[in-house]
Tab-separated table of C-alpha atoms in Angstrom:
chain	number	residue	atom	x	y	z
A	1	UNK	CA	22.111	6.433	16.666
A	2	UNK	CA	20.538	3.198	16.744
A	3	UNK	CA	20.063	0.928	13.488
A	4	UNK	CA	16.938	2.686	11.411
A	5	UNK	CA	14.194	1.610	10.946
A	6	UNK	CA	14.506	-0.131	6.521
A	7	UNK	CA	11.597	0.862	4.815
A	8	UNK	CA	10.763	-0.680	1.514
A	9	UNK	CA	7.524	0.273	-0.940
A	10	UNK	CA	5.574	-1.089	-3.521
A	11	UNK	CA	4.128	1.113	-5.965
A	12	UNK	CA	1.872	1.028	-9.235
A	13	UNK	CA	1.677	3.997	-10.630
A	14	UNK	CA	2.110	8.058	-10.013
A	15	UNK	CA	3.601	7.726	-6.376
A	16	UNK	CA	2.677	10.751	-5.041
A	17	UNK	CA	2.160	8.829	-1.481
A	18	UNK	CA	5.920	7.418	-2.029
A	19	UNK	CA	6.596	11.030	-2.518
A	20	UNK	CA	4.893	11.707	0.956
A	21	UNK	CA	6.851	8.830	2.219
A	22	UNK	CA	10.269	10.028	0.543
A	23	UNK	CA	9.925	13.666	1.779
A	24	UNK	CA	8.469	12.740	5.129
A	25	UNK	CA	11.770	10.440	5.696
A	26	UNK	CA	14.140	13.123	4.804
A	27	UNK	CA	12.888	15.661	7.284
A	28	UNK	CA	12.675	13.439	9.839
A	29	UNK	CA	8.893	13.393	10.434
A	30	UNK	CA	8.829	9.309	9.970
A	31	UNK	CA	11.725	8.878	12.451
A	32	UNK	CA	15.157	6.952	11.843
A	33	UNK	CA	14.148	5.594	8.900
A	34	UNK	CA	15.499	5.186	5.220
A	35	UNK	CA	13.387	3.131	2.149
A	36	UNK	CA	15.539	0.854	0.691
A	37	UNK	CA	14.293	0.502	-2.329
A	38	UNK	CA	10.981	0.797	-4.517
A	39	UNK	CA	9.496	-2.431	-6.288
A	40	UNK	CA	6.624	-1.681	-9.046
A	41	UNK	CA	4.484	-4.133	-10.904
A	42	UNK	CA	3.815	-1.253	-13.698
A	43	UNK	CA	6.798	-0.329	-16.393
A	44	UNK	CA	6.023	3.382	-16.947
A	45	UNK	CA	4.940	3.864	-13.418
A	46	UNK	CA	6.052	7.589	-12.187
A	47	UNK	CA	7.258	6.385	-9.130
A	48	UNK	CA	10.328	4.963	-10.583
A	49	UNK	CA	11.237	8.557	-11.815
A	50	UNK	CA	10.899	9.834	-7.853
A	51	UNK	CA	12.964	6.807	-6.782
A	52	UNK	CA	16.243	7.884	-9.244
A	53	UNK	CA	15.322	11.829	-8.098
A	54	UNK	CA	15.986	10.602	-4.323
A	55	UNK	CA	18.755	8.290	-5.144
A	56	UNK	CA	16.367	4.876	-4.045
A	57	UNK	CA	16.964	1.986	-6.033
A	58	UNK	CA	14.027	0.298	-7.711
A	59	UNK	CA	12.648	-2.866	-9.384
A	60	UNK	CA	10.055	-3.467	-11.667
A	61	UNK	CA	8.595	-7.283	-11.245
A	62	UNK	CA	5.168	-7.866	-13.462
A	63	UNK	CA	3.026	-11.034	-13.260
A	64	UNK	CA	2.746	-11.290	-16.805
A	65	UNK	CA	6.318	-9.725	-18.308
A	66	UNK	CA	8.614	-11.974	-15.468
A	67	UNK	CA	6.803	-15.027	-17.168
A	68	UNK	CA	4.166	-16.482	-14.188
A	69	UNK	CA	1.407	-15.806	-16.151
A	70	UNK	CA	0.476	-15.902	-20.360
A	71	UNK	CA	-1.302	-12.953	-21.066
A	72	UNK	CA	-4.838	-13.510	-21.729
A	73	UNK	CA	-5.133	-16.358	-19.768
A	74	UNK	CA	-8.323	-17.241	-18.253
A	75	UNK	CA	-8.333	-20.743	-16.262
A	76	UNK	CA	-9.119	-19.918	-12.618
A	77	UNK	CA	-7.030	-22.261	-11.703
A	78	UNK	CA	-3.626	-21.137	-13.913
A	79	UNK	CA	-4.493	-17.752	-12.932
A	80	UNK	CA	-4.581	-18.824	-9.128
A	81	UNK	CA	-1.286	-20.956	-9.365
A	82	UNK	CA	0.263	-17.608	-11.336
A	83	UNK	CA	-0.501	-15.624	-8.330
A	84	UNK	CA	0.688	-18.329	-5.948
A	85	UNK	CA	4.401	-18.201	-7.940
A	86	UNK	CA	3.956	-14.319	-8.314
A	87	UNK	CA	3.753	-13.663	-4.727
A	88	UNK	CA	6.463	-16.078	-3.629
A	89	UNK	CA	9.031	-15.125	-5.600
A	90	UNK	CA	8.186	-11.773	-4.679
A	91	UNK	CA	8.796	-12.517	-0.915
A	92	UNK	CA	11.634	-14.201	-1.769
A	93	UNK	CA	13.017	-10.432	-3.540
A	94	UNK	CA	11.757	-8.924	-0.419
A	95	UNK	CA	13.782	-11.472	2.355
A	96	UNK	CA	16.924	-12.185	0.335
A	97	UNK	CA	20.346	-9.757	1.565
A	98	UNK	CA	20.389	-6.714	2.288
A	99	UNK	CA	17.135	-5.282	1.160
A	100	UNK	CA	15.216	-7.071	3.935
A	101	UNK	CA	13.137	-4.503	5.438
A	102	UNK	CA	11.584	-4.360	8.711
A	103	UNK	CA	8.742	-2.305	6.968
A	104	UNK	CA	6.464	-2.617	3.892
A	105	UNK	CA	4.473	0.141	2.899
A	106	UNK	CA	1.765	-0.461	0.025
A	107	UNK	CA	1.506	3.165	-1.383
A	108	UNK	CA	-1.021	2.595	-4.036
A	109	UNK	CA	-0.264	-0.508	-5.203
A	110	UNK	CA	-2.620	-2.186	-7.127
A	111	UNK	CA	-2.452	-5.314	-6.705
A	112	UNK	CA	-3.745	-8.257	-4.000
A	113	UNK	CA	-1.368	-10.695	-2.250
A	114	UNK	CA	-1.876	-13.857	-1.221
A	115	UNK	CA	-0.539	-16.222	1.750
A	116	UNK	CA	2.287	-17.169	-0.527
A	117	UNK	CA	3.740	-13.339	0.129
A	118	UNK	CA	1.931	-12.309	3.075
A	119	UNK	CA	3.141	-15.915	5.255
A	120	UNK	CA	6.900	-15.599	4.941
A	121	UNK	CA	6.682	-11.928	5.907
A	122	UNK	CA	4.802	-12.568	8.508
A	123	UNK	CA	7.255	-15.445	9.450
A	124	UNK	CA	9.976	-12.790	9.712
A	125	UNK	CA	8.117	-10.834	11.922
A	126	UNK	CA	8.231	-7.822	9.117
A	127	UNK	CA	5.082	-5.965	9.098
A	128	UNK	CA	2.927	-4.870	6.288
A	129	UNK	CA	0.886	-1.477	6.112
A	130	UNK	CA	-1.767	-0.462	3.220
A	131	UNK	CA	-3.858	2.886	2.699
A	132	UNK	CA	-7.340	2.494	1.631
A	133	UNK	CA	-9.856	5.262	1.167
A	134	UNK	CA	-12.329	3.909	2.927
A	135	UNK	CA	-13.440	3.362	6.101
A	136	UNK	CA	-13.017	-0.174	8.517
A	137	UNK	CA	-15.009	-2.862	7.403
A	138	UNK	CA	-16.779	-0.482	4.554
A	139	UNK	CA	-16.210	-1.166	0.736
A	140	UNK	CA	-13.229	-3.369	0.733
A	141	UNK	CA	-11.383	-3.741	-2.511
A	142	UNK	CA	-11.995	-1.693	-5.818
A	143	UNK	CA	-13.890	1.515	-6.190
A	144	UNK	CA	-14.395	2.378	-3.041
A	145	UNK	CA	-15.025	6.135	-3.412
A	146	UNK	CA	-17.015	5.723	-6.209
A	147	UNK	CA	-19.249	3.177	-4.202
A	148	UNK	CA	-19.740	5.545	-0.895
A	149	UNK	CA	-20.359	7.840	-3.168
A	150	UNK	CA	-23.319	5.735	-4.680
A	151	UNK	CA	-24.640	4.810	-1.492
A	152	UNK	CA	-24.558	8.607	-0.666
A	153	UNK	CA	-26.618	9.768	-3.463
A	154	UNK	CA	-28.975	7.131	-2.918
A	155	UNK	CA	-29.266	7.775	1.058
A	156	UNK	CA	-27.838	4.565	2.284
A	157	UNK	CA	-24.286	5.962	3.038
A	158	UNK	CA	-24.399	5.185	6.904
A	159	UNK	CA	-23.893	9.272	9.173
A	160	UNK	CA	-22.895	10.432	5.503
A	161	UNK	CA	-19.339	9.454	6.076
A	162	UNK	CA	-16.898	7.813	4.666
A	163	UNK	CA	-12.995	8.451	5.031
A	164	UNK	CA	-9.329	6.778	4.479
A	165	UNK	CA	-7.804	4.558	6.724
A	166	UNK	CA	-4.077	2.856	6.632
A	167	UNK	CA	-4.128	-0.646	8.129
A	168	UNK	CA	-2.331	-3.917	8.348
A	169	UNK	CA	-1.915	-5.884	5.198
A	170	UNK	CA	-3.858	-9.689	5.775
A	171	UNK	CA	-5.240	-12.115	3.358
A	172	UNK	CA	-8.638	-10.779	3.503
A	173	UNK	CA	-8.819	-7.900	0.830
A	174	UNK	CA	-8.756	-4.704	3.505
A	175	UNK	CA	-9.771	-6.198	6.822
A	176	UNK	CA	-6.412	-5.783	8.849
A	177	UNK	CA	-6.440	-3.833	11.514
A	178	UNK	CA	-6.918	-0.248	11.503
A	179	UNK	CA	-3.526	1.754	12.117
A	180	UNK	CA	-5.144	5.465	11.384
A	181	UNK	CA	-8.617	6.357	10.586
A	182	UNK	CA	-9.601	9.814	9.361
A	183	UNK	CA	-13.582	10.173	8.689
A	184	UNK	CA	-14.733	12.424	5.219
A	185	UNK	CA	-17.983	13.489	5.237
A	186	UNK	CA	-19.668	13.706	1.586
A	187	UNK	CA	-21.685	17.257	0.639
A	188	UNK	CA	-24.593	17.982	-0.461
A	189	UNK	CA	-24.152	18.816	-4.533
A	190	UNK	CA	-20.749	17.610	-4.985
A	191	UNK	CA	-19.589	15.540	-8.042
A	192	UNK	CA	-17.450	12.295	-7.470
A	193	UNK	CA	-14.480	13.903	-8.774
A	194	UNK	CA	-14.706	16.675	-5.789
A	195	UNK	CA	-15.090	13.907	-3.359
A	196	UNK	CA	-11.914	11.840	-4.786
A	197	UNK	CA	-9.776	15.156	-4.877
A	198	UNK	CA	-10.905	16.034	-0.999
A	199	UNK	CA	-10.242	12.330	-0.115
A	200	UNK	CA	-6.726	11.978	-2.311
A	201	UNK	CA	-5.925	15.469	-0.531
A	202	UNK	CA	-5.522	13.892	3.104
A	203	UNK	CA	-3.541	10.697	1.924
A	204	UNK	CA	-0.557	11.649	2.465
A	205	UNK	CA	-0.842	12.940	5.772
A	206	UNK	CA	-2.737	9.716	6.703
A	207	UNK	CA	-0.218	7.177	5.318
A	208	UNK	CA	3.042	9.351	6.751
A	209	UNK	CA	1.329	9.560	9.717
A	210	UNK	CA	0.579	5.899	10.040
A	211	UNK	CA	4.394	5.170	8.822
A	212	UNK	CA	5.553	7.257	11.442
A	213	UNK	CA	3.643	5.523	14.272
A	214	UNK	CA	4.316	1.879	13.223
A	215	UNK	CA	8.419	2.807	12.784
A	216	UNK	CA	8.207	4.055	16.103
A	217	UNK	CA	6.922	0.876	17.655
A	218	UNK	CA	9.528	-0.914	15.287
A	219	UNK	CA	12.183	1.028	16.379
A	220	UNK	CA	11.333	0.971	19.754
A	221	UNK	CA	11.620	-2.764	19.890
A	222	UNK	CA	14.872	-3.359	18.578
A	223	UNK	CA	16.000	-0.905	21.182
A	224	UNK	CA	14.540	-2.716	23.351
A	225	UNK	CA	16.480	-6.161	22.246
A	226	UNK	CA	20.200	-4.459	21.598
């Protein structure tokens, strides 16, 4: 069998999509693949507890605990120069050894990178993939449910849709290409928290899915070049 595709995720918190992930590697369904590890930026995140359960090594690396920035801090500009060191020393984790991956999957991680991570990734030709529940080009960043939902209620949510989509991971906050789009249409009556549970119910299809398609294309190119 030809090398696999080497998967590694970032995490903040439950990691019920890493689950996905974990589960959807083992049976084959994301093809000739294994995760390499699991970094999170949260000390009490569940996902480290999945990672030991599957045998995956994992790393906790915090912006304020590793020392880039003092907690509390509010100068733009420390903050921004925190972030800058933050997210280069994370690509620096992520290229050094044997733990380079030819994958990076965000699976609810909460937190935005900048050039400083995203450049030398992209300089290694490794790509980056990110689920958002929302759909392209429609409430990028925080809240997004809660804001279709808003929009909804008030009768400005555009065909009374809104949905999940997994794209490519650039600078601007949610605007990489689409990999996998799947459209939710709100109901009539329904409380946020009905909406959240039928839109958290199709993540993990979407994002093993969307892991499955882009390994494919990874894998078939380094057939392709061996």
């Amino acid at each position: 069998m030809s090398d696999p595709c080497k998967i590694l995720v970032f995490a903040s918190g439950n990691g019920s999509n890493f689950q996905a992930l974990i589960d959807a590697v083992s049976s084959g369904t994301i093809p000739n693949s294994k995760i390499l590890r699991l970094i999170v930026n949260k000390s009490k995140a569940y996902a480290t507890t999945r990672a030991e359960k599957a045998g995956i090594p994992w790393e906790y690396f915090n912006l304020i605990s590793h020392g880039f920035r003092q907690k509390g801090e509010t100068d733009p500009v420390k903050i921004q120069e925190s972030r800058d060191k933050y997210d280069a020393a994370l690509a620096e984790k992520v290229l050094k050894g044997d733990y380079k991956p030819d994958l990076v999957i965000l699976a609810g991680w909460m937190y935005v990178f900048g050039k400083a991570f995203l450049d030398p990734l992209e300089a290694e030709g490794i790509k980056i993939i990110n689920l958002h529940p929302a759909l392209p080009g429609k409430y990028d960043g925080t809240n997004a449910i809660g804001r279709a939902y808003e929009d909804f209620k008030a009768g400005k949510l555009e065909n009374n849709k809104t949905g999940i989509m997994v794209h490519y991971v650039i600078a601007q906050v949610d605007r990489g290409a689409p990999i996998l789009v799947k459209e939710i249409e709100c109901r009539e009556g329904e409380e946020l928290e009905q909406l959240e549970q039928r839109i958290h119910s199709h993540e993990h299809e979407l994002i093993v899915e969307a892991a499955a398609k882009v390994a494919g294309e990874i894998l078939d190119k380094k057939n392709k070049t061996q």
